[in-house]
């Protein structure tokens, strides 16, 4: 079995298109297509469906995916052990984060990490919490940076910091001079909902509290939501660290009851050697103490 061919297939699925996979694997797009066609000939069935939006696994491919990822992970672990015997530290590390506001923190940690381990390649990707946990479970990513989920026992957890959800209202709003903003007020006042179809922290809070907000506007972008608030069109909720340092025209109010929570790293109970290196490094990183 040629593991390299399976790596190309996984790259195509993770990247979404054959062209993107070509960039990641240093093949041409036609080369990627030929490799996958060869795999399909070897297995005797189609592995990918191709469409205008990219490639997706067939039902037959889905049956194989966990084993293929396990095979690739095992090969990488073997390569890392060989490298360690030689006195080197190599490997790849993919960190998924649910918070774009954490990029600065993660970038600083990664910069210090690769200075100590220059042969390790690190990728940072964004996704929703539930999506990242699923990708961690299937080994698409190595670490998921999300809020701590209730009842999550599949992974191990390393806390990083605490944050909270806050209300954002226009400075002309009747609540702007208040010291706090009850979450029930999202029913009373026009609400700007961010990513209504996904598991965001604000959507989870409202769902758990049994609150149906007075949604007047929706957007997939927190920056757009800030602009709508500034224009006086409604109120919204964001994690405090997502609010820009300069926010003219907007008043930030703590929610009542207070909505603070822990953000940290989920990782597999049997992490790769590279992941273990990174977690050990974080434990020694003075900036997080």
mmCIF file of C-alpha atoms in Angstrom, residues 96-248:
data_model
loop_
_atom_site.group_PDB
_atom_site.id
_atom_site.type_symbol
_atom_site.label_atom_id
_atom_site.label_comp_id
_atom_site.label_asym_id
_atom_site.label_seq_id
_atom_site.Cartn_x
_atom_site.Cartn_y
_atom_site.Cartn_z
ATOM 1 C CA UNK A 96 -7.934 24.586 15.212
ATOM 2 C CA UNK A 97 -9.408 27.565 17.028
ATOM 3 C CA UNK A 98 -12.999 28.738 17.398
ATOM 4 C CA UNK A 99 -11.845 32.279 18.150
ATOM 5 C CA UNK A 100 -10.260 34.597 15.612
ATOM 6 C CA UNK A 101 -9.397 36.827 18.574
ATOM 7 C CA UNK A 102 -7.016 34.094 19.766
ATOM 8 C CA UNK A 103 -4.801 34.370 16.676
ATOM 9 C CA UNK A 104 -2.487 36.859 18.359
ATOM 10 C CA UNK A 105 -2.079 34.640 21.435
ATOM 11 C CA UNK A 106 -1.604 31.484 19.361
ATOM 12 C CA UNK A 107 0.837 33.160 16.985
ATOM 13 C CA UNK A 108 3.010 34.252 19.880
ATOM 14 C CA UNK A 109 3.022 30.750 21.379
ATOM 15 C CA UNK A 110 3.767 29.163 17.996
ATOM 16 C CA UNK A 111 6.592 31.641 17.322
ATOM 17 C CA UNK A 112 8.274 30.671 20.583
ATOM 18 C CA UNK A 113 7.575 26.964 19.994
ATOM 19 C CA UNK A 114 9.115 26.799 16.506
ATOM 20 C CA UNK A 115 12.142 28.709 17.747
ATOM 21 C CA UNK A 116 12.763 25.758 20.061
ATOM 22 C CA UNK A 117 11.622 23.143 17.503
ATOM 23 C CA UNK A 118 12.420 24.651 14.075
ATOM 24 C CA UNK A 119 11.777 21.428 12.124
ATOM 25 C CA UNK A 120 8.121 21.170 13.212
ATOM 26 C CA UNK A 121 5.584 22.652 10.791
ATOM 27 C CA UNK A 122 2.553 24.321 12.395
ATOM 28 C CA UNK A 123 -0.803 25.254 10.859
ATOM 29 C CA UNK A 124 -3.558 27.312 12.511
ATOM 30 C CA UNK A 125 -7.106 26.927 11.169
ATOM 31 C CA UNK A 126 -10.483 28.349 12.191
ATOM 32 C CA UNK A 127 -13.751 26.521 12.781
ATOM 33 C CA UNK A 128 -16.791 26.277 15.035
ATOM 34 C CA UNK A 129 -16.416 24.434 18.337
ATOM 35 C CA UNK A 130 -18.494 21.381 17.379
ATOM 36 C CA UNK A 131 -16.767 21.185 13.998
ATOM 37 C CA UNK A 132 -13.317 21.344 15.608
ATOM 38 C CA UNK A 133 -14.133 18.597 18.095
ATOM 39 C CA UNK A 134 -15.293 16.413 15.210
ATOM 40 C CA UNK A 135 -12.104 17.153 13.260
ATOM 41 C CA UNK A 136 -10.019 16.375 16.342
ATOM 42 C CA UNK A 137 -11.801 13.042 16.742
ATOM 43 C CA UNK A 138 -11.036 12.135 13.107
ATOM 44 C CA UNK A 139 -7.450 13.431 13.358
ATOM 45 C CA UNK A 140 -7.940 16.209 10.794
ATOM 46 C CA UNK A 141 -6.487 18.520 13.461
ATOM 47 C CA UNK A 142 -4.272 17.783 16.462
ATOM 48 C CA UNK A 143 -5.561 20.373 18.954
ATOM 49 C CA UNK A 144 -8.880 22.234 19.244
ATOM 50 C CA UNK A 145 -8.952 25.600 21.011
ATOM 51 C CA UNK A 146 -12.550 26.098 22.174
ATOM 52 C CA UNK A 147 -14.614 26.781 25.266
ATOM 53 C CA UNK A 148 -14.905 23.847 27.660
ATOM 54 C CA UNK A 149 -17.969 21.786 26.763
ATOM 55 C CA UNK A 150 -20.174 20.160 29.370
ATOM 56 C CA UNK A 151 -19.906 16.388 29.456
ATOM 57 C CA UNK A 152 -17.055 16.137 26.944
ATOM 58 C CA UNK A 153 -15.153 12.995 27.958
ATOM 59 C CA UNK A 154 -13.674 11.898 24.642
ATOM 60 C CA UNK A 155 -10.683 14.260 24.883
ATOM 61 C CA UNK A 156 -8.275 15.643 27.455
ATOM 62 C CA UNK A 157 -8.400 19.339 28.376
ATOM 63 C CA UNK A 158 -5.788 21.995 29.091
ATOM 64 C CA UNK A 159 -7.199 25.352 30.316
ATOM 65 C CA UNK A 160 -5.608 28.524 28.916
ATOM 66 C CA UNK A 161 -7.651 31.551 30.026
ATOM 67 C CA UNK A 162 -11.098 32.752 31.062
ATOM 68 C CA UNK A 163 -13.247 35.222 29.159
ATOM 69 C CA UNK A 164 -16.897 36.295 29.057
ATOM 70 C CA UNK A 165 -19.720 37.251 26.756
ATOM 71 C CA UNK A 166 -20.704 40.924 26.797
ATOM 72 C CA UNK A 167 -23.583 42.921 25.342
ATOM 73 C CA UNK A 168 -22.949 45.597 22.738
ATOM 74 C CA UNK A 169 -25.465 48.423 22.400
ATOM 75 C CA UNK A 170 -25.410 51.736 20.528
ATOM 76 C CA UNK A 171 -24.334 54.686 22.674
ATOM 77 C CA UNK A 172 -27.729 56.228 21.925
ATOM 78 C CA UNK A 173 -29.516 53.152 23.317
ATOM 79 C CA UNK A 174 -31.698 53.481 26.424
ATOM 80 C CA UNK A 175 -29.525 50.871 28.176
ATOM 81 C CA UNK A 176 -26.229 52.574 27.339
ATOM 82 C CA UNK A 177 -26.028 54.312 30.736
ATOM 83 C CA UNK A 178 -26.769 51.110 32.671
ATOM 84 C CA UNK A 179 -24.119 49.098 34.517
ATOM 85 C CA UNK A 180 -25.271 45.755 33.118
ATOM 86 C CA UNK A 181 -27.498 44.182 30.484
ATOM 87 C CA UNK A 182 -29.907 41.365 31.462
ATOM 88 C CA UNK A 183 -29.925 38.634 28.814
ATOM 89 C CA UNK A 184 -33.748 38.861 28.738
ATOM 90 C CA UNK A 185 -33.333 42.276 27.094
ATOM 91 C CA UNK A 186 -32.422 40.552 23.837
ATOM 92 C CA UNK A 187 -36.119 39.705 23.599
ATOM 93 C CA UNK A 188 -37.115 43.311 24.264
ATOM 94 C CA UNK A 189 -34.737 45.091 21.884
ATOM 95 C CA UNK A 190 -33.832 44.396 18.235
ATOM 96 C CA UNK A 191 -31.108 41.746 18.147
ATOM 97 C CA UNK A 192 -28.313 41.243 15.612
ATOM 98 C CA UNK A 193 -27.631 37.504 15.377
ATOM 99 C CA UNK A 194 -24.186 36.329 14.317
ATOM 100 C CA UNK A 195 -24.001 33.038 12.415
ATOM 101 C CA UNK A 196 -27.502 31.835 13.344
ATOM 102 C CA UNK A 197 -27.021 28.346 11.883
ATOM 103 C CA UNK A 198 -23.858 27.500 13.834
ATOM 104 C CA UNK A 199 -22.944 26.684 17.409
ATOM 105 C CA UNK A 200 -21.578 30.016 18.559
ATOM 106 C CA UNK A 201 -21.193 30.937 22.225
ATOM 107 C CA UNK A 202 -23.961 33.533 22.018
ATOM 108 C CA UNK A 203 -26.382 31.158 20.282
ATOM 109 C CA UNK A 204 -25.634 28.467 22.856
ATOM 110 C CA UNK A 205 -26.273 30.887 25.730
ATOM 111 C CA UNK A 206 -29.646 31.945 24.351
ATOM 112 C CA UNK A 207 -30.667 28.361 23.620
ATOM 113 C CA UNK A 208 -29.658 27.103 27.075
ATOM 114 C CA UNK A 209 -31.489 30.008 28.732
ATOM 115 C CA UNK A 210 -34.622 29.333 26.684
ATOM 116 C CA UNK A 211 -34.526 32.848 25.212
ATOM 117 C CA UNK A 212 -35.821 33.615 21.719
ATOM 118 C CA UNK A 213 -34.239 36.965 20.829
ATOM 119 C CA UNK A 214 -35.959 39.666 18.821
ATOM 120 C CA UNK A 215 -33.765 38.943 15.805
ATOM 121 C CA UNK A 216 -34.019 41.727 13.238
ATOM 122 C CA UNK A 217 -30.686 41.289 11.470
ATOM 123 C CA UNK A 218 -28.307 38.391 10.838
ATOM 124 C CA UNK A 219 -24.696 38.325 9.692
ATOM 125 C CA UNK A 220 -21.822 35.876 9.455
ATOM 126 C CA UNK A 221 -19.232 38.487 10.425
ATOM 127 C CA UNK A 222 -18.635 39.984 13.870
ATOM 128 C CA UNK A 223 -17.184 43.130 12.242
ATOM 129 C CA UNK A 224 -20.435 43.581 10.333
ATOM 130 C CA UNK A 225 -22.357 43.102 13.577
ATOM 131 C CA UNK A 226 -20.313 45.853 15.209
ATOM 132 C CA UNK A 227 -21.102 48.158 12.297
ATOM 133 C CA UNK A 228 -24.826 47.426 12.625
ATOM 134 C CA UNK A 229 -24.701 48.177 16.362
ATOM 135 C CA UNK A 230 -22.806 51.405 15.741
ATOM 136 C CA UNK A 231 -25.479 52.406 13.204
ATOM 137 C CA UNK A 232 -28.099 52.070 15.954
ATOM 138 C CA UNK A 233 -29.889 49.101 14.376
ATOM 139 C CA UNK A 234 -29.805 46.773 17.360
ATOM 140 C CA UNK A 235 -27.903 44.987 20.093
ATOM 141 C CA UNK A 236 -25.698 41.927 19.954
ATOM 142 C CA UNK A 237 -23.334 39.721 21.974
ATOM 143 C CA UNK A 238 -19.645 38.974 21.540
ATOM 144 C CA UNK A 239 -16.821 37.464 23.515
ATOM 145 C CA UNK A 240 -15.039 40.333 25.244
ATOM 146 C CA UNK A 241 -11.729 39.600 23.540
ATOM 147 C CA UNK A 242 -13.401 39.910 20.115
ATOM 148 C CA UNK A 243 -14.353 43.549 20.716
ATOM 149 C CA UNK A 244 -11.796 45.970 19.188
ATOM 150 C CA UNK A 245 -9.878 48.229 21.563
ATOM 151 C CA UNK A 246 -11.375 51.223 19.746
ATOM 152 C CA UNK A 247 -15.144 50.981 19.451
ATOM 153 C CA UNK A 248 -16.632 54.489 19.006
#
